[in-house]
Tab-separated table of C-alpha atoms (C1' of nucleotides) in Angstrom:
chain	number	residue	atom	x	y	z
A	716	MET	CA	-0.003	-0.029	0.020
A	717	SER	CA	1.387	3.252	-0.964
A	718	SER	CA	0.642	6.670	-2.253
A	719	THR	CA	3.013	6.913	-5.098
A	720	ASP	CA	0.539	8.679	-7.408
A	721	ALA	CA	-0.151	11.442	-5.113
A	722	ALA	CA	3.577	12.733	-4.637
A	723	PRO	CA	4.935	14.812	-7.549
A	724	ALA	CA	7.702	13.513	-9.576
A	725	ALA	CA	8.099	16.475	-11.659
A	726	GLY	CA	11.303	18.363	-10.566
A	727	PHE	CA	12.147	15.942	-8.081
A	728	ALA	CA	15.782	15.289	-9.177
A	729	GLU	CA	16.259	19.101	-10.045
A	730	THR	CA	15.141	20.008	-6.685
A	731	VAL	CA	17.598	17.669	-4.864
A	732	VAL	CA	20.496	18.796	-7.162
A	733	ARG	CA	19.870	22.248	-6.173
A	734	TRP	CA	19.672	21.717	-2.573
A	735	GLN	CA	22.774	19.382	-2.749
A	736	ARG	CA	24.836	22.319	-4.385
A	737	ALA	CA	23.392	24.819	-1.675
A	738	SER	CA	23.492	22.655	1.426
A	739	GLY	CA	24.970	19.280	0.878
A	740	ARG	CA	28.211	18.077	1.879
A	741	HIS	CA	31.101	18.954	-0.246
A	742	GLY	CA	34.341	18.554	1.755
A	743	LEU	CA	34.572	14.814	2.186
A	744	PRO	CA	37.997	13.200	1.297
A	745	TRP	CA	36.601	11.257	-1.588
A	746	GLN	CA	34.472	14.061	-3.159
A	747	GLY	CA	36.073	16.190	-5.794
A	748	THR	CA	37.514	13.287	-7.711
A	749	ARG	CA	36.358	11.343	-10.495
A	750	ASP	CA	39.167	8.461	-9.845
A	751	PRO	CA	37.127	5.461	-9.904
A	752	TYR	CA	39.456	3.698	-7.634
A	753	ARG	CA	39.051	6.394	-4.824
A	754	ILE	CA	35.418	6.360	-5.365
A	755	TRP	CA	35.086	2.446	-5.248
A	756	LEU	CA	37.140	2.315	-1.952
A	757	SER	CA	35.113	4.985	-0.401
A	758	GLU	CA	31.888	3.113	-1.437
A	759	ILE	CA	32.980	-0.058	-0.092
A	760	MET	CA	34.022	1.346	3.217
A	761	LEU	CA	30.827	3.302	3.436
A	762	GLN	CA	28.468	-0.090	3.175
A	763	GLN	CA	26.706	-0.272	6.527
A	764	THR	CA	29.341	2.124	8.099
A	765	GLN	CA	28.941	5.816	8.941
A	766	VAL	CA	30.881	8.731	7.260
A	767	ALA	CA	32.602	9.828	10.539
A	768	THR	CA	33.919	6.311	11.111
A	769	VAL	CA	35.069	5.821	7.653
A	770	VAL	CA	36.994	9.145	7.140
A	771	ASP	CA	40.123	8.151	9.064
A	772	TYR	CA	40.395	4.613	7.634
A	773	TYR	CA	39.926	6.039	4.042
A	774	LEU	CA	42.820	8.584	4.413
A	775	ARG	CA	45.255	5.735	5.887
A	776	PHE	CA	44.341	3.201	3.293
A	777	LEU	CA	44.789	5.570	0.458
A	778	ALA	CA	48.141	6.843	1.750
A	779	ARG	CA	49.325	3.133	1.949
A	780	PHE	CA	47.631	2.069	-1.254
A	781	PRO	CA	47.268	5.020	-3.452
A	782	ASP	CA	46.020	3.240	-6.586
A	783	LEU	CA	44.732	-0.088	-8.174
A	784	ARG	CA	48.162	-1.290	-8.906
A	785	THR	CA	49.547	-0.794	-5.583
A	786	LEU	CA	46.515	-2.540	-3.903
A	787	ALA	CA	46.747	-5.438	-6.421
A	788	ALA	CA	50.469	-5.841	-5.853
A	789	ALA	CA	50.030	-6.183	-1.980
A	790	SER	CA	49.105	-9.327	-0.181
A	791	GLN	CA	46.062	-9.839	1.717
A	792	ASP	CA	47.974	-9.895	5.045
A	793	GLU	CA	49.455	-6.221	4.206
A	794	VAL	CA	45.850	-5.130	3.447
A	795	MET	CA	43.978	-6.356	6.382
A	796	PRO	CA	45.582	-4.256	9.167
A	797	TYR	CA	44.185	-1.217	7.427
A	798	TRP	CA	40.806	-2.615	7.713
A	799	ALA	CA	40.974	-3.752	11.224
A	800	GLY	CA	38.396	-2.219	13.399
A	801	LEU	CA	36.353	-1.169	10.541
A	802	GLY	CA	34.143	-4.434	10.534
A	803	TYR	CA	32.543	-6.655	7.694
A	804	TYR	CA	36.131	-8.008	6.752
A	805	ALA	CA	34.753	-9.681	3.798
A	806	ARG	CA	34.909	-6.284	2.040
A	807	ALA	CA	38.541	-5.952	2.479
A	808	ARG	CA	39.099	-9.398	1.002
A	809	ASN	CA	36.626	-8.680	-1.892
A	810	LEU	CA	38.348	-5.339	-2.442
A	811	HIS	CA	41.692	-6.941	-2.700
A	812	ARG	CA	40.590	-9.657	-4.838
A	813	CYS	CA	38.689	-7.195	-7.156
A	814	ALA	CA	41.927	-5.121	-7.434
A	815	ARG	CA	43.740	-8.300	-8.733
A	816	GLU	CA	41.132	-9.284	-11.078
A	817	ILE	CA	40.965	-5.978	-12.711
A	818	CYS	CA	44.611	-5.555	-13.057
A	819	GLU	CA	45.144	-9.188	-14.210
A	820	ARG	CA	42.082	-9.662	-16.407
A	821	LEU	CA	40.874	-6.153	-17.396
A	822	GLY	CA	44.272	-4.626	-18.113
A	823	GLY	CA	44.059	-2.437	-14.955
A	824	ALA	CA	41.107	-0.597	-16.436
A	825	PHE	CA	38.253	-0.073	-14.005
A	826	PRO	CA	34.841	-1.131	-15.903
A	827	ARG	CA	32.920	2.044	-16.837
A	828	ARG	CA	29.098	0.570	-17.076
A	829	ALA	CA	27.141	0.011	-13.840
A	830	GLU	CA	25.945	-3.255	-15.163
A	831	ASP	CA	29.661	-4.439	-15.570
A	832	ILE	CA	30.771	-2.970	-12.137
A	833	ALA	CA	28.130	-4.997	-10.539
A	834	GLN	CA	29.738	-8.091	-11.825
A	835	LEU	CA	32.904	-7.406	-9.507
A	836	PRO	CA	33.014	-8.993	-6.120
A	837	GLY	CA	31.599	-7.094	-3.280
A	838	ILE	CA	29.837	-4.687	-5.411
A	839	GLY	CA	26.110	-4.961	-5.661
A	840	ARG	CA	23.446	-2.899	-7.680
A	841	SER	CA	23.533	0.107	-5.586
A	842	THR	CA	27.360	0.377	-4.945
A	843	ALA	CA	27.814	-0.179	-8.705
A	844	ALA	CA	25.557	2.659	-9.478
A	845	ALA	CA	27.118	5.043	-7.035
A	846	ILE	CA	30.447	4.352	-8.592
A	847	ALA	CA	29.124	4.684	-12.070
A	848	ALA	CA	27.321	7.957	-11.148
A	849	PHE	CA	30.363	9.701	-9.640
A	850	ALA	CA	32.869	8.432	-11.841
A	851	TYR	CA	31.342	8.495	-15.231
A	852	GLY	CA	27.900	10.548	-14.701
A	853	GLU	CA	25.827	7.384	-15.567
A	854	ARG	CA	22.040	7.570	-14.908
A	855	ALA	CA	21.715	4.704	-12.770
A	856	PRO	CA	19.747	5.022	-9.464
A	857	ILE	CA	21.228	4.100	-5.943
A	858	MET	CA	19.080	2.516	-3.254
A	859	ASP	CA	20.919	2.746	0.153
A	860	GLY	CA	19.633	3.183	3.690
A	861	ASN	CA	19.375	7.111	3.156
A	862	VAL	CA	17.481	6.762	-0.024
A	863	LYS	CA	15.002	4.243	1.423
A	864	ARG	CA	14.216	6.542	4.069
A	865	VAL	CA	13.751	9.466	1.759
A	866	PHE	CA	11.683	7.543	-0.596
A	867	THR	CA	9.339	5.595	1.655
A	868	ARG	CA	8.488	8.824	3.468
A	869	TYR	CA	8.115	11.069	0.245
A	870	PHE	CA	6.091	8.389	-1.616
A	871	GLY	CA	4.422	6.960	1.311
A	872	ILE	CA	5.774	3.521	0.870
A	873	TYR	CA	4.748	1.201	3.753
A	874	GLY	CA	5.998	-2.461	4.432
A	875	ASN	CA	9.429	-3.664	5.445
A	876	PRO	CA	11.952	-1.925	2.872
A	877	ALA	CA	14.184	-5.119	2.843
A	878	ALA	CA	11.198	-7.255	1.551
A	879	ARG	CA	11.365	-8.375	-1.876
A	880	ALA	CA	8.189	-6.402	-3.261
A	881	VAL	CA	8.875	-3.371	-1.328
A	882	GLU	CA	12.559	-3.136	-2.401
A	883	LEU	CA	11.422	-3.587	-5.958
A	884	GLN	CA	9.103	-0.791	-5.769
A	885	LEU	CA	11.711	1.403	-4.250
A	886	TRP	CA	14.046	0.652	-7.221
A	887	ASP	CA	11.218	1.179	-9.733
A	888	THR	CA	10.462	4.434	-8.140
A	889	ALA	CA	14.053	5.624	-8.125
A	890	GLN	CA	14.363	4.776	-11.831
A	891	ALA	CA	11.346	6.691	-12.590
A	892	MET	CA	12.577	9.779	-11.007
A	893	LEU	CA	15.654	9.693	-13.144
A	894	ASP	CA	13.413	8.961	-16.183
A	895	ALA	CA	11.447	12.038	-15.439
A	896	ALA	CA	14.453	14.206	-15.013
A	897	ASP	CA	16.130	16.595	-17.461
A	898	ALA	CA	18.676	15.062	-19.699
A	899	SER	CA	21.230	17.574	-18.335
A	900	LEU	CA	20.826	16.150	-14.885
A	901	ASP	CA	23.965	16.228	-12.724
A	902	MET	CA	24.095	12.574	-11.655
A	903	GLY	CA	26.961	13.129	-9.191
A	904	ALA	CA	25.240	15.935	-7.429
A	905	TYR	CA	21.791	14.090	-7.572
A	906	THR	CA	23.314	10.926	-6.057
A	907	GLN	CA	25.239	12.754	-3.468
A	908	GLY	CA	22.082	14.894	-2.758
A	909	LEU	CA	19.952	11.964	-1.983
A	910	MET	CA	22.388	10.641	0.595
A	911	ASP	CA	22.980	13.981	2.061
A	912	LEU	CA	19.102	14.551	2.432
A	913	GLY	CA	18.982	11.049	4.075
A	914	ALA	CA	21.765	11.720	6.510
A	915	GLY	CA	21.110	15.425	7.257
A	916	CYS	CA	17.359	16.136	7.031
A	917	CYS	CA	15.586	12.838	6.746
A	918	THR	CA	16.984	11.282	9.789
A	919	ARG	CA	15.505	8.488	11.449
A	920	GLY	CA	14.535	10.015	14.792
A	921	LYS	CA	13.853	13.490	14.431
A	922	PRO	CA	13.820	14.461	10.786
A	923	ALA	CA	14.385	18.063	9.874
A	924	CYS	CA	11.594	18.669	7.547
A	925	THR	CA	11.702	22.515	7.898
A	926	LEU	CA	15.064	22.267	6.267
A	927	CYS	CA	13.978	19.665	3.403
A	928	PRO	CA	13.570	20.886	-0.114
A	929	LEU	CA	11.211	18.117	-0.642
A	930	ALA	CA	8.832	18.730	2.235
A	931	GLY	CA	6.110	20.487	0.104
A	932	GLY	CA	5.358	17.189	-1.654
A	933	CYS	CA	6.403	14.631	1.098
A	934	TYR	CA	3.491	12.198	2.011
A	935	ALA	CA	4.984	11.600	5.508
A	936	ARG	CA	5.325	15.329	6.145
A	937	ILE	CA	1.949	16.204	4.893
A	938	ASN	CA	0.250	13.171	6.798
A	939	ALA	CA	2.595	13.443	9.900
A	940	LYS	CA	3.623	9.926	9.363
A	941	GLN	CA	7.545	10.567	9.681
A	942	HIS	CA	7.785	8.102	12.512
A	943	GLU	CA	5.992	5.295	10.951
A	944	LEU	CA	8.225	5.423	7.961
A	945	PRO	CA	10.251	3.599	6.864
A	946	ALA	CA	8.707	0.634	8.596
A	947	PRO	CA	10.975	-1.141	10.969
A	948	LYS	CA	12.283	-4.431	10.135
A	949	PRO	CA	11.084	-7.322	12.406
A	950	ARG	CA	14.003	-8.558	14.528
A	951	LYS	CA	14.289	-11.555	16.588
A	952	GLN	CA	16.265	-11.635	19.985
A	953	ALA	CA	19.961	-11.634	19.860
A	954	GLU	CA	21.493	-15.017	20.905
A	955	GLU	CA	24.338	-14.792	23.725
A	956	ARG	CA	27.543	-16.875	23.400
A	957	GLN	CA	30.317	-17.300	25.831
A	958	CYS	CA	34.114	-18.018	25.277
A	959	ALA	CA	37.428	-18.002	26.827
A	960	MET	CA	40.306	-16.115	25.272
A	961	LEU	CA	43.852	-16.939	26.209
A	962	ILE	CA	46.616	-14.354	26.280
A	963	LEU	CA	49.716	-16.331	26.187
A	964	GLU	CA	52.750	-14.142	26.914
A	965	GLN	CA	56.493	-15.087	26.733
A	966	ASP	CA	59.558	-13.188	25.985
A	967	GLY	CA	57.657	-10.102	24.941
A	968	CYS	CA	55.595	-11.980	22.597
A	969	VAL	CA	51.823	-12.862	22.538
A	970	LEU	CA	50.417	-16.044	20.842
A	971	LEU	CA	48.048	-15.143	18.302
A	972	GLU	CA	46.069	-17.240	15.542
A	973	GLN	CA	44.692	-16.219	12.214
A	974	ARG	CA	40.936	-16.827	11.853
A	975	PRO	CA	39.635	-18.868	8.650
A	976	SER	CA	38.505	-16.539	6.022
A	977	SER	CA	35.003	-17.275	6.256
A	978	GLY	CA	32.927	-16.633	9.425
A	979	ILE	CA	33.232	-13.951	11.967
A	980	TRP	CA	36.532	-11.870	11.941
A	981	GLY	CA	37.621	-13.611	8.858
A	982	GLY	CA	41.561	-13.394	8.145
A	983	LEU	CA	41.903	-11.349	11.353
A	984	TRP	CA	44.412	-12.335	14.080
A	985	CYS	CA	42.740	-13.381	17.422
A	986	LEU	CA	43.762	-14.638	20.673
A	987	PRO	CA	43.392	-18.405	20.973
A	988	GLN	CA	39.626	-18.787	21.737
A	989	TYR	CA	37.717	-21.691	23.548
A	990	ASP	CA	34.380	-22.467	24.409
A	991	ASP	CA	35.196	-22.241	28.226
A	992	ALA	CA	38.053	-22.307	30.699
A	993	GLN	CA	38.091	-26.070	30.907
A	994	ALA	CA	38.549	-26.441	27.036
A	995	MET	CA	41.201	-23.740	27.311
A	996	ARG	CA	43.167	-25.607	30.261
A	997	ALA	CA	42.915	-28.980	28.268
A	998	ALA	CA	44.363	-27.379	25.134
A	999	CYS	CA	47.278	-25.884	27.236
A	1000	ARG	CA	48.216	-29.234	28.507
A	1001	SER	CA	47.931	-31.058	25.207
A	1002	GLN	CA	50.615	-28.591	23.924
A	1003	GLY	CA	52.739	-28.953	27.107
A	1004	THR	CA	51.913	-25.686	28.713
A	1005	ASP	CA	50.736	-25.766	32.339
A	1006	PRO	CA	47.564	-23.721	32.703
A	1007	GLY	CA	47.773	-23.579	36.317
A	1008	PRO	CA	49.145	-20.034	36.790
A	1009	ALA	CA	46.760	-18.497	34.375
A	1010	GLN	CA	45.016	-15.525	35.891
A	1011	ARG	CA	41.421	-14.634	35.050
A	1012	MET	CA	41.037	-10.993	34.045
A	1013	ALA	CA	38.120	-8.665	33.824
A	1014	ALA	CA	35.229	-10.011	31.568
A	1015	LEU	CA	34.155	-8.031	28.576
A	1016	SER	CA	31.192	-8.550	26.224
A	1017	HIS	CA	30.883	-7.468	22.495
A	1018	THR	CA	27.745	-7.110	20.698
A	1019	PHE	CA	27.508	-8.029	16.987
A	1020	THR	CA	24.522	-7.440	14.781
A	1021	HIS	CA	22.971	-10.986	15.364
A	1022	PHE	CA	24.516	-12.141	18.818
A	1023	LYS	CA	26.345	-10.935	21.855
A	1024	LEU	CA	29.756	-12.490	22.950
A	1025	HIS	CA	30.652	-12.655	26.499
A	1026	ILE	CA	34.514	-13.098	26.638
A	1027	GLU	CA	36.437	-14.517	29.652
A	1028	PRO	CA	40.130	-13.545	29.210
A	1029	TRP	CA	42.897	-15.445	30.746
A	1030	LEU	CA	46.477	-14.346	31.168
A	1031	LEU	CA	49.229	-16.656	31.281
A	1032	ARG	CA	52.752	-15.267	31.444
A	1033	GLY	CA	55.329	-17.938	30.508
A	1034	ALA	CA	58.190	-18.585	32.624
A	1035	ALA	CA	60.144	-20.887	30.312
A	1036	PRO	CA	63.039	-19.153	28.566
A	1037	ARG	CA	62.055	-20.179	24.967
A	1038	LEU	CA	58.945	-19.679	22.873
A	1039	ARG	CA	57.032	-23.083	22.306
A	1040	GLN	CA	56.692	-24.016	18.717
A	1041	PRO	CA	53.339	-22.344	17.451
A	1042	ALA	CA	50.710	-24.592	16.056
A	1043	PRO	CA	49.645	-24.309	12.477
A	1044	GLY	CA	47.900	-20.882	11.979
A	1045	GLN	CA	49.522	-19.470	15.012
A	1046	ALA	CA	52.392	-16.887	15.366
A	1047	TRP	CA	54.320	-15.573	18.408
A	1048	THR	CA	53.719	-11.699	17.902
A	1049	PRO	CA	56.002	-9.138	19.529
A	1050	VAL	CA	54.015	-6.717	21.771
A	1051	ALA	CA	55.490	-3.847	19.811
A	1052	ALA	CA	54.042	-5.274	16.492
A	1053	LEU	CA	50.716	-5.440	17.736
A	1054	ALA	CA	49.650	-1.910	16.533
A	1055	ASP	CA	50.610	-3.203	12.966
A	1056	THR	CA	48.316	-6.387	13.308
A	1057	ALA	CA	44.929	-6.973	12.193
A	1058	LEU	CA	43.093	-7.509	15.416
A	1059	PRO	CA	39.196	-7.235	15.767
A	1060	ALA	CA	38.069	-4.535	18.222
A	1061	PRO	CA	37.541	-6.407	21.451
A	1062	VAL	CA	40.896	-8.140	20.963
A	1063	ARG	CA	42.709	-4.861	20.657
A	1064	LYS	CA	40.882	-3.280	23.550
A	1065	LEU	CA	41.682	-6.242	25.699
A	1066	LEU	CA	45.414	-5.850	24.522
A	1067	CYS	CA	45.338	-2.323	25.025
A	1068	GLY	CA	44.533	-2.599	28.687
A	1069	LEU	CA	47.362	-4.929	29.201
A	1070	TYR	CA	50.154	-3.092	27.202
A	1071	PRO	CA	48.866	0.578	27.437
A	1072	THR	CA	52.231	1.908	26.535
A	1073	ASP	CA	52.757	0.512	23.334
A	1074	GLY	CA	50.743	2.735	21.121
A	1075	LEU	CA	47.958	0.494	19.951
A	1076	LEU	CA	45.410	2.340	17.856
B	1053	DG	C1'	13.435	-15.251	2.162
B	1054	DA	C1'	16.073	-15.441	6.034
B	1055	DG	C1'	21.008	-15.701	7.879
B	1056	DT	C1'	25.629	-14.097	8.216
B	1057	DC	C1'	28.692	-10.334	8.597
B	1058	DG	C1'	31.533	-5.579	12.839
B	1059	DT	C1'	31.755	-1.827	14.966
B	1060	DG	C1'	30.276	2.639	16.675
B	1061	DG	C1'	27.006	6.428	17.595
B	1062	DG	C1'	22.578	8.297	18.888
B	1063	DC	C1'	18.772	8.442	21.660
C	833	DT	C1'	21.344	0.513	29.971
C	834	DG	C1'	19.350	-1.666	25.776
C	835	DC	C1'	17.906	-1.011	20.978
C	836	DC	C1'	18.242	0.518	16.326
C	837	DC	C1'	20.818	1.127	12.477
C	838	DA	C1'	24.455	2.994	9.142
C	839	DA	C1'	26.654	4.990	1.450
C	840	DG	C1'	24.847	-3.518	1.632
C	841	DA	C1'	26.345	-7.883	-0.221
C	842	DC	C1'	26.604	-12.617	-0.203
C	843	DT	C1'	24.862	-17.332	0.607
DNA sequence: GAGTCGTGGGC
DNA sequence: TGCCCAAGACT
């Protein structure tokens, strides 16, 4: 159920462009360029991640990997530390894989059409359209969280925006706005304007309708339904899980192990993790390490999107003069090198508390 | 369609 | 404090 017919489409895109030029965001580090590499990198980092969080990661990443070839020439282990803490690590693995594919199979030339860009790993329809719009001016619509908020409210589109039928309606509506726009439409400004509206005016909590250039034709504004749209997604209760983590320290080194590429924290380096303290002790003994002197540290919990993890950390400072042979996938890491290691946020937090003077991020 | 995949900010 | 969600994509 919606009121798509009631909301005016004429002048929609041009209104957004005018507002973007006057009141939108202009100084972000990935703006003011048509370099598809920089635009692509920013769009991947910005997936499900707020602008304020991305800025520092983006600048640091770009300084180390300034172009496609530099990224393709690096190993994944060189890339991951620059993504550690940002989350959704499959994005980094896909980014790296994508750089290699473009360099090896496409001669280093970034594809130009949104349809082709969307074939690359980690790039869906919306991200492909954003890259094509910013880099090449292609008239392809995006559909991210911002645009969903603006469109569901402006056109009065009810139902879970993630549901198939609703999502399809949103895409069709977005395409219709482009079809109705002037041929001279500035796609960069339009695309940016929609996101700026969603981030600045059409926010979830208290939308600033008095500042919105679309308020005059907006279904939600006219009918006072701002707080009913977009419809909230149904959510089931988050599961709770427990684990024990072992900080095995010896000769100024900590034992870390690399996670498999699939699953949580894929490709990152973690502390050895066990279901509980008993499993941890058994593992220690089987490797010839006496778990007896291990000290229990303050617990911490970490909330993911779909579950909550309660971590019970144990500290075991070795007395033996020599490092034991690490198991496959494990590595003794000097404390001084932790700052450059790809650690998940809670592990970094834990080790920061233990080695506060070592300049971890 | 429903799960999986991180982290931090806002209220 | 807990809950929602952010420039989504993939299985």
